CSV table of C-alpha atoms in Angstrom, one decimal:
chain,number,residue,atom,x,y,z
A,1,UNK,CA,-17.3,-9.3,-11.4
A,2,UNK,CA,-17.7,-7.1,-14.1
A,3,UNK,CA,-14.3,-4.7,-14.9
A,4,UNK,CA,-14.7,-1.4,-15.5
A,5,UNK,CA,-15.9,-0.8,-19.3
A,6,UNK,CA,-15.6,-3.9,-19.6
A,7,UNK,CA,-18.3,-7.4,-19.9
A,8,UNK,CA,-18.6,-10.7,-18.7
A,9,UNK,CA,-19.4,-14.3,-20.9
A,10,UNK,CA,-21.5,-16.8,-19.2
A,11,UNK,CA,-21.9,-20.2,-21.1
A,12,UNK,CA,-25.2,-23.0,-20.2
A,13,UNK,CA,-24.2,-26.1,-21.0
A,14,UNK,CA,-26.5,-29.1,-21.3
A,15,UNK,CA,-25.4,-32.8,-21.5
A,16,UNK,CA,-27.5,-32.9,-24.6
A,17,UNK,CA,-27.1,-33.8,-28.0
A,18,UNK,CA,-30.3,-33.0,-29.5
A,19,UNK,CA,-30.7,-29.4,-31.4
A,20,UNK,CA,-31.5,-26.6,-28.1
A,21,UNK,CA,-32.6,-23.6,-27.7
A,22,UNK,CA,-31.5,-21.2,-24.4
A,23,UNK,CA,-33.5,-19.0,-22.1
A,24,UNK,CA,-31.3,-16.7,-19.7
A,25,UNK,CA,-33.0,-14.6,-17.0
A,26,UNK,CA,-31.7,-12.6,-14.7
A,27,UNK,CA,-32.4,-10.9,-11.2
A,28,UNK,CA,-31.1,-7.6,-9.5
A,29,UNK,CA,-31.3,-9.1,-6.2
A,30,UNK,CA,-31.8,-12.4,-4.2
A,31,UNK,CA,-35.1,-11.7,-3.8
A,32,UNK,CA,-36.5,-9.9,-6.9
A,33,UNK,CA,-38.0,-11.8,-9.7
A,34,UNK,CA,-36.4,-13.0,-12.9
A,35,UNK,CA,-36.8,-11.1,-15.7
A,36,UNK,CA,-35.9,-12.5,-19.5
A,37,UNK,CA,-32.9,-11.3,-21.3
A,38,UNK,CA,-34.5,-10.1,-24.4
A,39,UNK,CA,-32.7,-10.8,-27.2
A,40,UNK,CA,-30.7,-13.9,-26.0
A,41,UNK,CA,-31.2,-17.7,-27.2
A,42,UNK,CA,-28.1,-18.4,-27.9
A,43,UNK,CA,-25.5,-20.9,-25.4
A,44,UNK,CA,-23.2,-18.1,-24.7
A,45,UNK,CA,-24.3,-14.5,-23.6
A,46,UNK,CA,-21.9,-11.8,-23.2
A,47,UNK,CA,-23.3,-9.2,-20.6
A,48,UNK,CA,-21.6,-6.2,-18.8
A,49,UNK,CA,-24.9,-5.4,-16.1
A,50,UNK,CA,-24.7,-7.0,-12.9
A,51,UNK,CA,-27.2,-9.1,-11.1
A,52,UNK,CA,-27.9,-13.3,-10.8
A,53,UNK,CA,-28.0,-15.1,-13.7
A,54,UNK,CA,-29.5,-18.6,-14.5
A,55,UNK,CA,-30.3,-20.5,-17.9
A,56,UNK,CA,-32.4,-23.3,-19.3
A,57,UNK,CA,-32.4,-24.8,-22.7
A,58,UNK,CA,-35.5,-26.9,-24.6
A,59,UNK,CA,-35.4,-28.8,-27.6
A,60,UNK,CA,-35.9,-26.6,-30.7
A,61,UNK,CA,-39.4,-27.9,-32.6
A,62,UNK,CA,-38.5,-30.1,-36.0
A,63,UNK,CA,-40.1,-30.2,-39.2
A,64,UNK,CA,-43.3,-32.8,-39.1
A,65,UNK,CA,-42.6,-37.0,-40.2
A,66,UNK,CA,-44.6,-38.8,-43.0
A,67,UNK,CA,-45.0,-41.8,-41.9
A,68,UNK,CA,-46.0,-44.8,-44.5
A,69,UNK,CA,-47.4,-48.3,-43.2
A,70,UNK,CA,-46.9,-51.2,-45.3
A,71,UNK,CA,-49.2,-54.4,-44.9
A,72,UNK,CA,-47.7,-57.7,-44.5
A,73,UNK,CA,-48.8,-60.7,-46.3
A,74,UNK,CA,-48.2,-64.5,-44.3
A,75,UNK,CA,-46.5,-67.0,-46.8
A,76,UNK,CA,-48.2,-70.3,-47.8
A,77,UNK,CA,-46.9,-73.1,-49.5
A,78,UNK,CA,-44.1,-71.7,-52.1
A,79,UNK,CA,-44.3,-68.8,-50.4
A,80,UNK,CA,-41.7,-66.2,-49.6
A,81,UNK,CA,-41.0,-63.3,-47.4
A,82,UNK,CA,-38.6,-60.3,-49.2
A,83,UNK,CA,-37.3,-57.0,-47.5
A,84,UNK,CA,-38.9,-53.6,-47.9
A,85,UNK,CA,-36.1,-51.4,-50.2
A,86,UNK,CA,-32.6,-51.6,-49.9
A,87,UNK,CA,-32.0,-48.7,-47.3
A,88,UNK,CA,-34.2,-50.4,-44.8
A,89,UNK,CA,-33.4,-53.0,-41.8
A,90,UNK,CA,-35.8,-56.4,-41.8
A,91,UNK,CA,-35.2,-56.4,-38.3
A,92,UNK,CA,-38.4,-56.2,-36.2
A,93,UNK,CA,-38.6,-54.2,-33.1
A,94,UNK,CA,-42.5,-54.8,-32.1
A,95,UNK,CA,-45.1,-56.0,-33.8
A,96,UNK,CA,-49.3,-55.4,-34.1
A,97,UNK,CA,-52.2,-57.3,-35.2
A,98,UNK,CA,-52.8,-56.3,-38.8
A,99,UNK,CA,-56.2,-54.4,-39.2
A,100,UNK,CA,-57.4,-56.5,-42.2
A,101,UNK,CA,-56.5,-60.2,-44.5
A,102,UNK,CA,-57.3,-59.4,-48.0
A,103,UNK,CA,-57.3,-61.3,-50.8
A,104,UNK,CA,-57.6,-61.5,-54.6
A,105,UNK,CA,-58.0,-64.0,-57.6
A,106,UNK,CA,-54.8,-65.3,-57.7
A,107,UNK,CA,-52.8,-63.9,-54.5
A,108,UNK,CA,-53.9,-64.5,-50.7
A,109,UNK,CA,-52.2,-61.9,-48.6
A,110,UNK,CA,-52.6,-61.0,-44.9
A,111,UNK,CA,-51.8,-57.7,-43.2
A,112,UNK,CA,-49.2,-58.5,-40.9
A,113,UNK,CA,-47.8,-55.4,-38.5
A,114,UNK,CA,-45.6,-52.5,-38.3
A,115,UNK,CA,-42.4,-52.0,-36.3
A,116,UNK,CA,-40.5,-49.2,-35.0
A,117,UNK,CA,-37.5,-48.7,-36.5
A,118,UNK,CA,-34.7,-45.9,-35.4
A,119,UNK,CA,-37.2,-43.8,-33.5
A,120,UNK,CA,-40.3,-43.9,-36.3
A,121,UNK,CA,-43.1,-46.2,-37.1
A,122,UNK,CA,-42.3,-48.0,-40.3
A,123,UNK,CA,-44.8,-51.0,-41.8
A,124,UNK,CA,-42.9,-52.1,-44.5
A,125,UNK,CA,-42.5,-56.2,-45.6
A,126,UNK,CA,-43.5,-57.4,-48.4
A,127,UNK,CA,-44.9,-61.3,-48.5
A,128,UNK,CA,-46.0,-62.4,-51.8
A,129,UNK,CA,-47.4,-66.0,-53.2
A,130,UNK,CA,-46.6,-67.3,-56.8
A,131,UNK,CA,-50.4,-67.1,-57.8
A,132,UNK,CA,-49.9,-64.4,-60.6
A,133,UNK,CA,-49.5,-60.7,-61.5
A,134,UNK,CA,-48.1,-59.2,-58.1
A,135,UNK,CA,-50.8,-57.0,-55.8
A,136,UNK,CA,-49.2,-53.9,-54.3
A,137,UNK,CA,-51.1,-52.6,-51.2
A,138,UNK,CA,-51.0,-49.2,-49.8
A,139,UNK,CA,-51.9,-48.5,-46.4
A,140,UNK,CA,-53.5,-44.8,-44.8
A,141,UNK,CA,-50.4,-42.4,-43.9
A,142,UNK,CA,-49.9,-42.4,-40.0
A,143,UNK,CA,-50.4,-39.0,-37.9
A,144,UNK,CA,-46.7,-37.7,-36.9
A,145,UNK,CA,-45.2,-38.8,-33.5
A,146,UNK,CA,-45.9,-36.3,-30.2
A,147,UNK,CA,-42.8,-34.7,-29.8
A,148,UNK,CA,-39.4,-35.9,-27.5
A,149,UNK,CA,-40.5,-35.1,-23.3
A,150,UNK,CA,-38.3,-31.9,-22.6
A,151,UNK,CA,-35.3,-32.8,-20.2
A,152,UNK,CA,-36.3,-31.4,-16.8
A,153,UNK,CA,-34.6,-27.8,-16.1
A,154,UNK,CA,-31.1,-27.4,-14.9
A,155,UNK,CA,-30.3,-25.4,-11.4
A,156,UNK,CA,-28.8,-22.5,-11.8
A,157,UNK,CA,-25.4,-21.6,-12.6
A,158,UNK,CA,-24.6,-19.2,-9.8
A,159,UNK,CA,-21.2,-17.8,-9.7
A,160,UNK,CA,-19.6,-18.0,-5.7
A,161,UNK,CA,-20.2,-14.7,-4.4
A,162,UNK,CA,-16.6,-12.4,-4.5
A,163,UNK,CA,-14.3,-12.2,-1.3
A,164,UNK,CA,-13.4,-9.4,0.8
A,165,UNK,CA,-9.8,-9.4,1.9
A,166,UNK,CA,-8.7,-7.2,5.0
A,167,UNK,CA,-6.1,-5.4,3.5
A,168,UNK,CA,-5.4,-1.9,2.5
A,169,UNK,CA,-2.6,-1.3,0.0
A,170,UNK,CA,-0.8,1.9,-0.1
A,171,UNK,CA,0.0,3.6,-3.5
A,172,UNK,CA,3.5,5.8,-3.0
A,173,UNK,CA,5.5,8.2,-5.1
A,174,UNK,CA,8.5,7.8,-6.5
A,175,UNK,CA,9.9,11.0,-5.5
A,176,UNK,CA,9.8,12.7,-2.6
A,177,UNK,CA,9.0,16.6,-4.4
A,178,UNK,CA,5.0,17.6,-3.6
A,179,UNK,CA,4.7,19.3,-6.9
A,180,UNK,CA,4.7,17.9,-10.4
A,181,UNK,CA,5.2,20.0,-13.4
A,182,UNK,CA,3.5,19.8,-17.0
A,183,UNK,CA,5.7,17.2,-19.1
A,184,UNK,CA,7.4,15.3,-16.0
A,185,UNK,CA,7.9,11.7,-15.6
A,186,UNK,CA,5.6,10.3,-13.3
A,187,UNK,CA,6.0,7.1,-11.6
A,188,UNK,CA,3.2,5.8,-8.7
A,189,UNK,CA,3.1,2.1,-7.1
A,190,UNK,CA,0.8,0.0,-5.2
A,191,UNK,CA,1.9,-1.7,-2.2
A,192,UNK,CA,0.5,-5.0,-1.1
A,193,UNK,CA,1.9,-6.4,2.1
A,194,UNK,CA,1.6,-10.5,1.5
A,195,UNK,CA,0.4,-9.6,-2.0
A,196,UNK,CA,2.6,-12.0,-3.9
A,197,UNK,CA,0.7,-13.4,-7.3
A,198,UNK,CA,-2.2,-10.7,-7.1
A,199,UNK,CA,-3.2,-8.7,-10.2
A,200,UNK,CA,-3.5,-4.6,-9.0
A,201,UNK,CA,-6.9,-2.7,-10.4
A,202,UNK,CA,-6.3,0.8,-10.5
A,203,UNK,CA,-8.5,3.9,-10.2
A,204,UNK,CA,-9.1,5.4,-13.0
A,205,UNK,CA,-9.7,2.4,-15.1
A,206,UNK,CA,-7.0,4.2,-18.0
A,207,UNK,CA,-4.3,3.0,-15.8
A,208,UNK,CA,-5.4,-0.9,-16.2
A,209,UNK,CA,-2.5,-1.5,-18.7
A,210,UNK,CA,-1.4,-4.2,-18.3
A,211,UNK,CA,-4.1,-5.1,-15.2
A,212,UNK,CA,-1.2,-7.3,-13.9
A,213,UNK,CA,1.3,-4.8,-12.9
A,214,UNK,CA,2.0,-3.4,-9.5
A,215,UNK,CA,2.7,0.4,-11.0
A,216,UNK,CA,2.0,3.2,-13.6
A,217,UNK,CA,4.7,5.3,-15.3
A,218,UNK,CA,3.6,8.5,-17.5
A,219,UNK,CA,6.3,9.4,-19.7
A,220,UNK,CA,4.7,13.1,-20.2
A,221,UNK,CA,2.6,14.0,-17.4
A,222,UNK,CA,-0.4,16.2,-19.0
A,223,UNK,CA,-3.6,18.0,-17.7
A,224,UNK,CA,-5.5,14.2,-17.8
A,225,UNK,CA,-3.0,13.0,-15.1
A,226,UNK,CA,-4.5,15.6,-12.0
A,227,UNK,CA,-6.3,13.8,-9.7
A,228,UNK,CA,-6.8,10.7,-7.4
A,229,UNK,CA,-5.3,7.7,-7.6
A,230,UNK,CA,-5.9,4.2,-5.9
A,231,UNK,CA,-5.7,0.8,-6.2
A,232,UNK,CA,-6.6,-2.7,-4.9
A,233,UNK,CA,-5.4,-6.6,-5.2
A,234,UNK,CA,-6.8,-9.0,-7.0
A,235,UNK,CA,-6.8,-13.1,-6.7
A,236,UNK,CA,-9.4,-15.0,-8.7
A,237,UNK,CA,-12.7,-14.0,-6.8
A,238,UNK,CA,-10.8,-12.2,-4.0
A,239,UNK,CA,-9.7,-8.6,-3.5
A,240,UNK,CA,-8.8,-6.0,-1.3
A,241,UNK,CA,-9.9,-2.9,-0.4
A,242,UNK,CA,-9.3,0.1,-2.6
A,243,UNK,CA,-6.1,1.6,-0.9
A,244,UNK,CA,-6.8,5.6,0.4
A,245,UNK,CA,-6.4,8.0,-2.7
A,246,UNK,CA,-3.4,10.1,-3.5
A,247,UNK,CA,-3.6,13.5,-5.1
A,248,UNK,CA,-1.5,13.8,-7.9
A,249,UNK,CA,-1.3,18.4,-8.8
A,250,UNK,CA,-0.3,19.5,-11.6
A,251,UNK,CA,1.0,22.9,-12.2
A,252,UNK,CA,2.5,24.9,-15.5
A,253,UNK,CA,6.1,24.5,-16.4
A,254,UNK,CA,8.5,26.1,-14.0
A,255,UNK,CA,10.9,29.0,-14.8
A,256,UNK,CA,14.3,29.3,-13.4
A,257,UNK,CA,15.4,32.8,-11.7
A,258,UNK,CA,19.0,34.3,-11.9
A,259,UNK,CA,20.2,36.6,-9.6
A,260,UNK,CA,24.1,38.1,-9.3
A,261,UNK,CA,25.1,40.0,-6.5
A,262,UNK,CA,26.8,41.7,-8.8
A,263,UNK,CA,26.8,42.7,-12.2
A,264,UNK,CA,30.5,43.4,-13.2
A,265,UNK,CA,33.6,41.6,-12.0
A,266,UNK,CA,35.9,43.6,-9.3
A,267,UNK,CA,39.9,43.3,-10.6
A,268,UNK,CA,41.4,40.1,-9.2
A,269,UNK,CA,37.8,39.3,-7.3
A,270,UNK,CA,34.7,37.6,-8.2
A,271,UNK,CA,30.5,37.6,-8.7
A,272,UNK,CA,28.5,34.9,-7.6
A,273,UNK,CA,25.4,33.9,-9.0
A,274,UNK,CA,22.2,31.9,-7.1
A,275,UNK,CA,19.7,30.1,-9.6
A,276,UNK,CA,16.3,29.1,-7.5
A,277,UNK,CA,12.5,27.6,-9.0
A,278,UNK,CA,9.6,29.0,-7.9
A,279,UNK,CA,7.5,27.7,-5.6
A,280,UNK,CA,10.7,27.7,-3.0
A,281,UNK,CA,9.1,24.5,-2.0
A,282,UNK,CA,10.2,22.5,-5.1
A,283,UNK,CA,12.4,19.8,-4.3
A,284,UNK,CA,14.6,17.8,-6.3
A,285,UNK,CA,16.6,20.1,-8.6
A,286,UNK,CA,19.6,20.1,-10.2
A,287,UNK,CA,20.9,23.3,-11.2
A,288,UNK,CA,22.6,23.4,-14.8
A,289,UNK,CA,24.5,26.6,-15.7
A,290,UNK,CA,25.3,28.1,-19.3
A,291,UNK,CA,27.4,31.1,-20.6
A,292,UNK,CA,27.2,33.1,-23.5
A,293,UNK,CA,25.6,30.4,-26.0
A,294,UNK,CA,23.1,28.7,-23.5
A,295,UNK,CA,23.2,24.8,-23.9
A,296,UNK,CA,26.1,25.1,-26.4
A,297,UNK,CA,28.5,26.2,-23.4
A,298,UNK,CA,28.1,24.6,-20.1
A,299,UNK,CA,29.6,25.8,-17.8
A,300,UNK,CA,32.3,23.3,-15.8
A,301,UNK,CA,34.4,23.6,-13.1
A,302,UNK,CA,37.1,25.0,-15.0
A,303,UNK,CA,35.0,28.0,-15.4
A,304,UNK,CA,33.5,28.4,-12.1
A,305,UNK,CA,33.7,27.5,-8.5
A,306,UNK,CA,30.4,26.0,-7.4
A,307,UNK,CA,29.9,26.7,-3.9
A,308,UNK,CA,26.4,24.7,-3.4
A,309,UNK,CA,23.9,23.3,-6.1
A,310,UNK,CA,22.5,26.6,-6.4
A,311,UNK,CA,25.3,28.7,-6.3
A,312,UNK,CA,28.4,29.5,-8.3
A,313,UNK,CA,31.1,31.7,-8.4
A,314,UNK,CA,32.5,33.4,-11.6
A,315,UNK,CA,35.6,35.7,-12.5
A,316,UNK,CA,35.1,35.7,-16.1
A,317,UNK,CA,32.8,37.9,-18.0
A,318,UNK,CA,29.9,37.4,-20.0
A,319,UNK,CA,25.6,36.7,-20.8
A,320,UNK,CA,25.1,33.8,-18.2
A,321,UNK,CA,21.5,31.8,-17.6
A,322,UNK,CA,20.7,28.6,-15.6
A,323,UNK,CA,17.7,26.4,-15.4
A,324,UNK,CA,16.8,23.2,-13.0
A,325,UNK,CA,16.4,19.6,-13.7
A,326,UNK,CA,15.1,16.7,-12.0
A,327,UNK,CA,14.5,13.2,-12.7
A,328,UNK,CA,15.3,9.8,-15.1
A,329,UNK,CA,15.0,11.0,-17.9
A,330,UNK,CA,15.9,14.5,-16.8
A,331,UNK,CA,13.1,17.2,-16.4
A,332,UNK,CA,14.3,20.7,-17.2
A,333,UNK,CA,12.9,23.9,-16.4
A,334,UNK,CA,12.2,27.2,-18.7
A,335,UNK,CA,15.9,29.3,-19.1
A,336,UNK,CA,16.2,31.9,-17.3
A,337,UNK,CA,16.6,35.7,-17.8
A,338,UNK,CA,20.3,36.0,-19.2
A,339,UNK,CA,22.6,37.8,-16.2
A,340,UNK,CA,25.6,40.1,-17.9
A,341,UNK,CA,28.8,40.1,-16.1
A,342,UNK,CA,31.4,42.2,-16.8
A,343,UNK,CA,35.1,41.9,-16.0
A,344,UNK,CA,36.5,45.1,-14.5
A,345,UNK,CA,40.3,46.3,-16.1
A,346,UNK,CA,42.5,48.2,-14.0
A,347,UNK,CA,42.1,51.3,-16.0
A,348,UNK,CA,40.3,53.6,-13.8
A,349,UNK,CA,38.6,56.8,-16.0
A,350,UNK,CA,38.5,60.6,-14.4
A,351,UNK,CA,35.1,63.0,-14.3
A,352,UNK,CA,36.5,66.8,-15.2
A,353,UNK,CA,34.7,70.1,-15.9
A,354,UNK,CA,35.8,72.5,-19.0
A,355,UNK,CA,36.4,75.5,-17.5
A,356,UNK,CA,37.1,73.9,-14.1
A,357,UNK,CA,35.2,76.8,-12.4
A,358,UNK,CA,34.1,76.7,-8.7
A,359,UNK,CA,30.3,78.1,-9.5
A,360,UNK,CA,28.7,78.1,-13.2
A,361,UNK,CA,26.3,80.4,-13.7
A,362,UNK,CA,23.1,80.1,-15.9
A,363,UNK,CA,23.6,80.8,-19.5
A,364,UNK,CA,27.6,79.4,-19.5
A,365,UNK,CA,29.1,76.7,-21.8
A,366,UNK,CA,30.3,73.9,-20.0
A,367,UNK,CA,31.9,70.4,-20.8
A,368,UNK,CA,31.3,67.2,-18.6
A,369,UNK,CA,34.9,65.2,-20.3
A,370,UNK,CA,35.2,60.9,-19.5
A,371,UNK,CA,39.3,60.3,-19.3
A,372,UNK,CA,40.6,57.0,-19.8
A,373,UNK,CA,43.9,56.5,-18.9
A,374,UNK,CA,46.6,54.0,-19.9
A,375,UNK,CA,47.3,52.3,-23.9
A,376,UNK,CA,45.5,53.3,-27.2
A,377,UNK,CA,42.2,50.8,-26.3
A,378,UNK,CA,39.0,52.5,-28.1
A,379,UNK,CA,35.9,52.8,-25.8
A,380,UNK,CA,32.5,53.2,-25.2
A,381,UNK,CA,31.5,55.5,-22.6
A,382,UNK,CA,28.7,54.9,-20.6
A,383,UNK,CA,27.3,57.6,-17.8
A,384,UNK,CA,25.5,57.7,-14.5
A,385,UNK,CA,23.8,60.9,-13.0
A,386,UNK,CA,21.3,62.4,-11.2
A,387,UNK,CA,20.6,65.4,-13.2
A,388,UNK,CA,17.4,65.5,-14.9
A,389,UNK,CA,18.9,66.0,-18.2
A,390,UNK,CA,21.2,62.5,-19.4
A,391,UNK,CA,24.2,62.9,-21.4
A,392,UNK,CA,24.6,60.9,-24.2
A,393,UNK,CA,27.4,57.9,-24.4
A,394,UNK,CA,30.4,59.9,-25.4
A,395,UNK,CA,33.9,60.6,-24.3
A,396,UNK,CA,32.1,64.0,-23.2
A,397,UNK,CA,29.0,65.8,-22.7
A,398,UNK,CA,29.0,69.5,-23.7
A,399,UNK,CA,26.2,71.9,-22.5
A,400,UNK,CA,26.2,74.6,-24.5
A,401,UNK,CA,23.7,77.2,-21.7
A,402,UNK,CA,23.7,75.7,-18.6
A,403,UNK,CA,20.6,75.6,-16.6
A,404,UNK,CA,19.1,74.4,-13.3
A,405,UNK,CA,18.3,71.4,-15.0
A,406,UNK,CA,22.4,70.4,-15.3
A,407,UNK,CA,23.4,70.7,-12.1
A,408,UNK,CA,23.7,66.9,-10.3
A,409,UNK,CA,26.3,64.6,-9.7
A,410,UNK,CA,28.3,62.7,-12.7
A,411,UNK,CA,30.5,59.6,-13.3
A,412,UNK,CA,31.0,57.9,-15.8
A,413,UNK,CA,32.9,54.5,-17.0
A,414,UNK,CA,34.6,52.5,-20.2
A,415,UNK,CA,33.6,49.4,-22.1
A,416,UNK,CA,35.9,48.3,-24.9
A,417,UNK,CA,34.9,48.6,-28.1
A,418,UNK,CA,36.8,44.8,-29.1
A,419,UNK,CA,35.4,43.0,-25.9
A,420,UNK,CA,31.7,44.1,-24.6
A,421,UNK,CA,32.2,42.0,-21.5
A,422,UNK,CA,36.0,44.9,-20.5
A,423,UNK,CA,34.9,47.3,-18.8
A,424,UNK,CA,36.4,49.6,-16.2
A,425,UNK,CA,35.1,50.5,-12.8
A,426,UNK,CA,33.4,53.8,-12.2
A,427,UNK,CA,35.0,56.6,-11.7
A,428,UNK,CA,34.3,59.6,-9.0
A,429,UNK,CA,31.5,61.4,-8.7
A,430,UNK,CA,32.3,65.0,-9.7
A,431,UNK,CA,29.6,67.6,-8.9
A,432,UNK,CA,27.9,70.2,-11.3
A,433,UNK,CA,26.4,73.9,-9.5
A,434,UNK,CA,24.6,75.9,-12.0
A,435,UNK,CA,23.4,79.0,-10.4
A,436,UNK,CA,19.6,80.3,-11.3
A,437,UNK,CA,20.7,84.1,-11.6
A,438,UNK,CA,23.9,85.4,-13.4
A,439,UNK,CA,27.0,87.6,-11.4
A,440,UNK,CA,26.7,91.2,-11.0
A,441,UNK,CA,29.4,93.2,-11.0
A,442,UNK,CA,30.5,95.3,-8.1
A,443,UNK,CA,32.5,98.4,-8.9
A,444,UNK,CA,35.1,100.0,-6.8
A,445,UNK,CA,37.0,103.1,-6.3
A,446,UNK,CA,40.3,103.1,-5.2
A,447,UNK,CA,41.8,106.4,-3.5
């Protein structure tokens, strides 16, 4: 079977020691006809197309043999027979009628035959009489042998067709939260029941690494990871099925929200704050709380009560945020908006009017006055009202030609100047009439 993006190496081998040549061919089905693999005549061929593949190998064509025939020459009286030269064998395998005697003045010599030595024709014994001056005969060259018979062609090399197994694995999370967040650990496993000494193949193919092992682990989840995944067993030429494909969704980096039911501590009471991530489905979280310098001051017990995992209760002032976490190594979410509590002092101030008259008309000077009561503390003054015109943040507001425009209702309240989180509460609303026309004056006689 060939892996995904990946090849497969088929080897024909021949019980052969003479110099081959190879032929591969291959079919896309049973029944369709082979077709060469151009290209390939070597033993091994490295392939990553599927289909059934067979191989046959021939003997490669040599270089052509001269072949020299030497005539050999019956001893008579005082004669004697030598060897050919020094690298040959005397040793006679077959021999043939010589074509022809000869003779000449003072030798008699007599072609004698050829043998085959070490797979080639070799004539070559030299038989010589004492009769004078030696006669050295050379014979025609011989045509070149017909070539080795081929060895009759192998069967094919077939490999056993693969084997389905029955049995569906099932790929799980390791976490029981639907929703997975850009930069989260991710773990996913294959289940085999009986599946002891299989290899897992996973879909996609990027998750192969190593093939043998039963589950993937993505340290930092990115926009790649979305998607299906599956998986199947693998033993030798058996394997599964592919399991059924789980989704894996992938969403933006979540942001905690911080919500106070209220923002300034009541004397001798409390303010409890609720941290939540969005979607409210989100499972798994952790909620970490911070004061004042974020990760630099986590908040503990000592500074809180926690009344849930999402919930804590604080008497102390100050800039609070919070943000989730989940997860080995821990997952955290973006911060959250910073919350400011304030802690409420007993000093309560007091709204009056300068003249404290029961009607103001239009026109009149008038001064809105903040009174703080209680030690030498220096204060900011902060002021709520309804009145289309705001005073400023001042111990008092002075309206030099009161209109319309003034009248509402006013209060007003005191943060220390040495501690931004000391406040006090508000004070009483005091209410501000400015008439649209001025008095008239009525006169009267008296008898």
């Amino acid at each position: 079977m060939v892996p995904v993006g990946g090849s497969v190496t088929l080897t024909c081998n021949v019980n052969h020691s003479a110099d081959l040549e190879y032929e591969w061919f291959r079919q896309t089905s049973k029944n369709s006809e082979k077709t060469t693999v151009a290209g390939e005549s070597d033993r091994v061929l490295v392939t990553s197309e599927a289909g059934f593949y067979t191989c046959r190998a021939r003997v490669k064509e040599s270089d052509s043999v001269i072949i020299h025939e030497t005539v050999v020459l019956k001893p008579r009286r005082g004669e004697r027979q030598t060897q050919g030269p020094a690298n040959q064998e005397s040793r006679w395998s077959k021999w043939w009628p010589s074509p022809r005697p000869c003779n000449r003045s003072r030798w008699r010599c007599h072609a004698g035959g050829r043998k085959k030595h070490l797979g080639r024709t070799v004539r070559q014994v030299e038989v010589f009489e004492d009769l004078g001056a030696p006669i050295q005969i050379w014979p025609p060259l011989l045509p070149p042998l017909p070539p080795l018979p081929l060895p009759p062609p192998l069967p094919p090399l077939l490999p056993p067709p693969p084997h389905y197994i029955p049995i569906r694995p099932t790929v799980i999370l390791l976490h029981t939260w639907p929703q997975i967040y850009s930069g989260e650990t991710v773990t996913v496993r294959c289940l085999i029941q009986g599946g002891e000494g299989a290899q897992y193949e996973w879909s996609p193919a990027k998750l192969n690494t190593p093939l043998t092992s039963n589950e993937y682990t993505s340290i930092t989840v990115t926009e790649s990871d979305s998607g299906g995944y599956s998986c199947r067993g693998i033993w030798d030429n058996s394997f599964t099925e592919w399991s059924e494909v789980i989704t894996l969704t992938l969403l933006n980096k979540p942001k905690a929200k911080l919500r106070a039911d209220n923002t300034a501590v009541p004397v001798g009471g409390s303010v409890t704050l609720t941290c939540s991530v969005n979607p409210s489905s989100s499972s798994g979280w952790k909620y970490y709380w911070y004061r004042d310098g974020k990760s630099s001051d986590l908040v503990t017990s000592g500074d809180a009560v926690f009344l849930s995992n999402n919930q804590v209760s604080v008497s102390e002032g100050g800039g609070y945020w919070c943000r989730g976490g989940r997860g080995n190594p821990v997952y955290y979410t973006e911060w959250s908006q910073s919350v400011r509590i304030d802690t409420t002092v007993s000093n309560r101030p007091v709204v009056t009017l300068y003249p404290n008259w029961s009607e103001i008309y239009r026109g009149e000077t008038i001064t809105v006055r903040c009174e703080i009561h209680g030690g030498d503390t220096e204060w900011d003054y902060e002021w709520e009202t309804n009145s289309t015109i705001k005073p400023p943040n001042q111990t008092e507001y002075r309206i030099r030609s009161a209109s319309s425009s003034n009248s509402g209702n006013y209060r007003c309240k005191g943060r220390m100047k040495s501690s931004q989180h000391q406040t006090t509460e508000w004070s009483d609303s005091v209410t501000l009439t400015v008439s649209t026309s001025k008095p008239r004056a009525t006169l009267t006689r008296w008898k």
